[in-house]
């Protein structure tokens, strides 16, 4: 689940307390150790930093279990990748529909950027 916390933080981070958000961010986006997290959070104790991180992770899991936004994001991203691969295969013979395929590829890019 570690690889998901950065995504979960992007989606639900504003719903965490400031300390929870900061501790989770420092762990998963900056890859800091517990000691480094405590120092970055204003020199709080390691147990306090660990508690904030654990509570933040727990809350992120609860939010994802209830709302499923990260699951949907990943599903849509995978489907877009598959569709793009099919379009690229068809685009190898653009004589018939090259302009339409180019437009579809552009739409896929726009959808990915919007997510």
PDB file of C-alpha atoms in Angstrom:
ATOM      1  CA  UNK A   1       0.000   0.000   0.000  1.00  0.00           C
ATOM      2  CA  UNK A   2       2.992   2.343   0.434  1.00  0.00           C
ATOM      3  CA  UNK A   3       3.037   3.310  -3.221  1.00  0.00           C
ATOM      4  CA  UNK A   4      -0.573   4.481  -2.925  1.00  0.00           C
ATOM      5  CA  UNK A   5      -0.127   6.950  -0.086  1.00  0.00           C
ATOM      6  CA  UNK A   6       1.262   9.673  -2.347  1.00  0.00           C
ATOM      7  CA  UNK A   7      -1.801   9.362  -4.600  1.00  0.00           C
ATOM      8  CA  UNK A   8      -4.169   9.157  -1.628  1.00  0.00           C
ATOM      9  CA  UNK A   9      -2.520  12.260  -0.186  1.00  0.00           C
ATOM     10  CA  UNK A  10      -3.046  14.118  -3.470  1.00  0.00           C
ATOM     11  CA  UNK A  11      -6.717  13.181  -3.470  1.00  0.00           C
ATOM     12  CA  UNK A  12      -7.645  13.418   0.209  1.00  0.00           C
ATOM     13  CA  UNK A  13      -4.805  15.366   1.810  1.00  0.00           C
ATOM     14  CA  UNK A  14      -6.877  18.444   2.570  1.00  0.00           C
ATOM     15  CA  UNK A  15      -9.109  16.266   4.760  1.00  0.00           C
ATOM     16  CA  UNK A  16      -6.249  15.434   7.128  1.00  0.00           C
ATOM     17  CA  UNK A  17      -5.011  17.588   9.976  1.00  0.00           C
ATOM     18  CA  UNK A  18      -2.030  19.785   9.156  1.00  0.00           C
ATOM     19  CA  UNK A  19       0.335  17.537  11.136  1.00  0.00           C
ATOM     20  CA  UNK A  20      -1.021  14.335   9.605  1.00  0.00           C
ATOM     21  CA  UNK A  21      -0.774  15.758   6.077  1.00  0.00           C
ATOM     22  CA  UNK A  22       2.764  17.006   6.677  1.00  0.00           C
ATOM     23  CA  UNK A  23       3.972  13.731   8.233  1.00  0.00           C
ATOM     24  CA  UNK A  24       2.523  11.598   5.432  1.00  0.00           C
ATOM     25  CA  UNK A  25       3.844  13.987   2.789  1.00  0.00           C
ATOM     26  CA  UNK A  26       7.354  13.953   4.244  1.00  0.00           C
ATOM     27  CA  UNK A  27       7.322  10.146   4.423  1.00  0.00           C
ATOM     28  CA  UNK A  28       5.940   9.316   0.984  1.00  0.00           C
ATOM     29  CA  UNK A  29       6.797  12.316  -1.178  1.00  0.00           C
ATOM     30  CA  UNK A  30      10.163  13.223   0.382  1.00  0.00           C
ATOM     31  CA  UNK A  31      11.129   9.719   1.592  1.00  0.00           C
ATOM     32  CA  UNK A  32      12.362  11.005   4.950  1.00  0.00           C
ATOM     33  CA  UNK A  33      13.113   8.866   7.976  1.00  0.00           C
ATOM     34  CA  UNK A  34      11.112   9.230  11.174  1.00  0.00           C
ATOM     35  CA  UNK A  35      13.885  11.319  12.743  1.00  0.00           C
ATOM     36  CA  UNK A  36      14.002  13.586   9.696  1.00  0.00           C
ATOM     37  CA  UNK A  37      10.204  13.931   9.699  1.00  0.00           C
ATOM     38  CA  UNK A  38      10.231  14.928  13.372  1.00  0.00           C
ATOM     39  CA  UNK A  39      12.944  17.503  12.689  1.00  0.00           C
ATOM     40  CA  UNK A  40      11.142  18.933   9.634  1.00  0.00           C
ATOM     41  CA  UNK A  41       7.940  19.224  11.650  1.00  0.00           C
ATOM     42  CA  UNK A  42       9.544  21.727  13.975  1.00  0.00           C
ATOM     43  CA  UNK A  43      11.574  19.412  16.152  1.00  0.00           C
ATOM     44  CA  UNK A  44       8.654  17.440  17.551  1.00  0.00           C
ATOM     45  CA  UNK A  45       9.349  14.086  19.169  1.00  0.00           C
ATOM     46  CA  UNK A  46       9.741  10.976  17.032  1.00  0.00           C
ATOM     47  CA  UNK A  47       6.714   9.335  18.719  1.00  0.00           C
ATOM     48  CA  UNK A  48       4.599  12.405  17.919  1.00  0.00           C
ATOM     49  CA  UNK A  49       5.748  12.358  14.282  1.00  0.00           C
ATOM     50  CA  UNK A  50       5.097   8.617  14.055  1.00  0.00           C
ATOM     51  CA  UNK A  51       1.639   9.033  15.589  1.00  0.00           C
ATOM     52  CA  UNK A  52       0.736  11.809  13.123  1.00  0.00           C
ATOM     53  CA  UNK A  53       1.922   9.665  10.194  1.00  0.00           C
ATOM     54  CA  UNK A  54       0.040   6.571  11.340  1.00  0.00           C
ATOM     55  CA  UNK A  55      -3.168   8.506  11.983  1.00  0.00           C
ATOM     56  CA  UNK A  56      -2.832  10.188   8.591  1.00  0.00           C
ATOM     57  CA  UNK A  57      -2.322   6.853   6.826  1.00  0.00           C
ATOM     58  CA  UNK A  58      -5.298   5.361   8.644  1.00  0.00           C
ATOM     59  CA  UNK A  59      -7.526   8.284   7.682  1.00  0.00           C
ATOM     60  CA  UNK A  60      -6.401   8.103   4.043  1.00  0.00           C
ATOM     61  CA  UNK A  61      -7.273   4.382   3.934  1.00  0.00           C
ATOM     62  CA  UNK A  62     -10.667   5.069   5.506  1.00  0.00           C
ATOM     63  CA  UNK A  63     -11.432   7.791   2.990  1.00  0.00           C
ATOM     64  CA  UNK A  64     -10.379   5.616   0.076  1.00  0.00           C
ATOM     65  CA  UNK A  65     -12.420   2.666   1.383  1.00  0.00           C
ATOM     66  CA  UNK A  66     -15.477   4.909   1.643  1.00  0.00           C
ATOM     67  CA  UNK A  67     -15.066   6.956  -1.546  1.00  0.00           C
ATOM     68  CA  UNK A  68     -12.865   4.924  -3.914  1.00  0.00           C
ATOM     69  CA  UNK A  69     -11.511   7.894  -5.860  1.00  0.00           C
ATOM     70  CA  UNK A  70      -7.979   6.476  -6.169  1.00  0.00           C
ATOM     71  CA  UNK A  71      -9.342   3.140  -7.395  1.00  0.00           C
ATOM     72  CA  UNK A  72     -11.402   4.899 -10.058  1.00  0.00           C
ATOM     73  CA  UNK A  73      -8.454   7.095 -11.026  1.00  0.00           C
ATOM     74  CA  UNK A  74      -6.226   4.052 -11.522  1.00  0.00           C
ATOM     75  CA  UNK A  75      -8.930   2.192 -13.460  1.00  0.00           C
ATOM     76  CA  UNK A  76      -9.548   5.111 -15.813  1.00  0.00           C
ATOM     77  CA  UNK A  77      -5.798   5.625 -16.269  1.00  0.00           C
ATOM     78  CA  UNK A  78      -5.308   1.974 -17.222  1.00  0.00           C
ATOM     79  CA  UNK A  79      -8.219   2.064 -19.668  1.00  0.00           C
ATOM     80  CA  UNK A  80      -6.834   5.201 -21.276  1.00  0.00           C
ATOM     81  CA  UNK A  81      -3.443   3.505 -21.679  1.00  0.00           C
ATOM     82  CA  UNK A  82      -5.081   0.466 -23.294  1.00  0.00           C
ATOM     83  CA  UNK A  83      -7.192   2.627 -25.607  1.00  0.00           C
ATOM     84  CA  UNK A  84      -4.139   4.687 -26.560  1.00  0.00           C
ATOM     85  CA  UNK A  85      -2.227   1.499 -27.439  1.00  0.00           C
ATOM     86  CA  UNK A  86      -5.067   0.325 -29.695  1.00  0.00           C
ATOM     87  CA  UNK A  87      -5.281   3.725 -31.368  1.00  0.00           C
ATOM     88  CA  UNK A  88      -1.525   3.719 -31.920  1.00  0.00           C
ATOM     89  CA  UNK A  89      -1.737   0.299 -33.562  1.00  0.00           C
ATOM     90  CA  UNK A  90      -4.476   1.536 -35.887  1.00  0.00           C
ATOM     91  CA  UNK A  91      -2.527   4.738 -36.514  1.00  0.00           C
ATOM     92  CA  UNK A  92       0.282   2.691 -38.027  1.00  0.00           C
ATOM     93  CA  UNK A  93      -1.925   2.611 -41.165  1.00  0.00           C
ATOM     94  CA  UNK A  94      -3.237   6.187 -41.175  1.00  0.00           C
ATOM     95  CA  UNK A  95      -4.350   6.259 -44.813  1.00  0.00           C
ATOM     96  CA  UNK A  96      -8.018   5.980 -43.865  1.00  0.00           C
ATOM     97  CA  UNK A  97      -8.494   7.744 -40.516  1.00  0.00           C
ATOM     98  CA  UNK A  98      -5.251   9.480 -39.633  1.00  0.00           C
ATOM     99  CA  UNK A  99      -6.821  12.823 -38.695  1.00  0.00           C
ATOM    100  CA  UNK A 100      -9.452  11.193 -36.477  1.00  0.00           C
ATOM    101  CA  UNK A 101      -6.839   9.068 -34.750  1.00  0.00           C
ATOM    102  CA  UNK A 102      -4.673  12.105 -34.093  1.00  0.00           C
ATOM    103  CA  UNK A 103      -7.668  13.843 -32.580  1.00  0.00           C
ATOM    104  CA  UNK A 104      -8.388  10.826 -30.364  1.00  0.00           C
ATOM    105  CA  UNK A 105      -4.804  10.737 -29.164  1.00  0.00           C
ATOM    106  CA  UNK A 106      -5.056  14.432 -28.301  1.00  0.00           C
ATOM    107  CA  UNK A 107      -8.276  13.790 -26.354  1.00  0.00           C
ATOM    108  CA  UNK A 108      -6.572  10.993 -24.378  1.00  0.00           C
ATOM    109  CA  UNK A 109      -3.762  13.393 -23.484  1.00  0.00           C
ATOM    110  CA  UNK A 110      -6.238  16.016 -22.326  1.00  0.00           C
ATOM    111  CA  UNK A 111      -8.106  13.489 -20.176  1.00  0.00           C
ATOM    112  CA  UNK A 112      -4.857  12.342 -18.547  1.00  0.00           C
ATOM    113  CA  UNK A 113      -3.810  15.920 -17.840  1.00  0.00           C
ATOM    114  CA  UNK A 114      -7.213  16.676 -16.296  1.00  0.00           C
ATOM    115  CA  UNK A 115      -6.955  13.719 -13.927  1.00  0.00           C
TER     116      UNK A 115
END
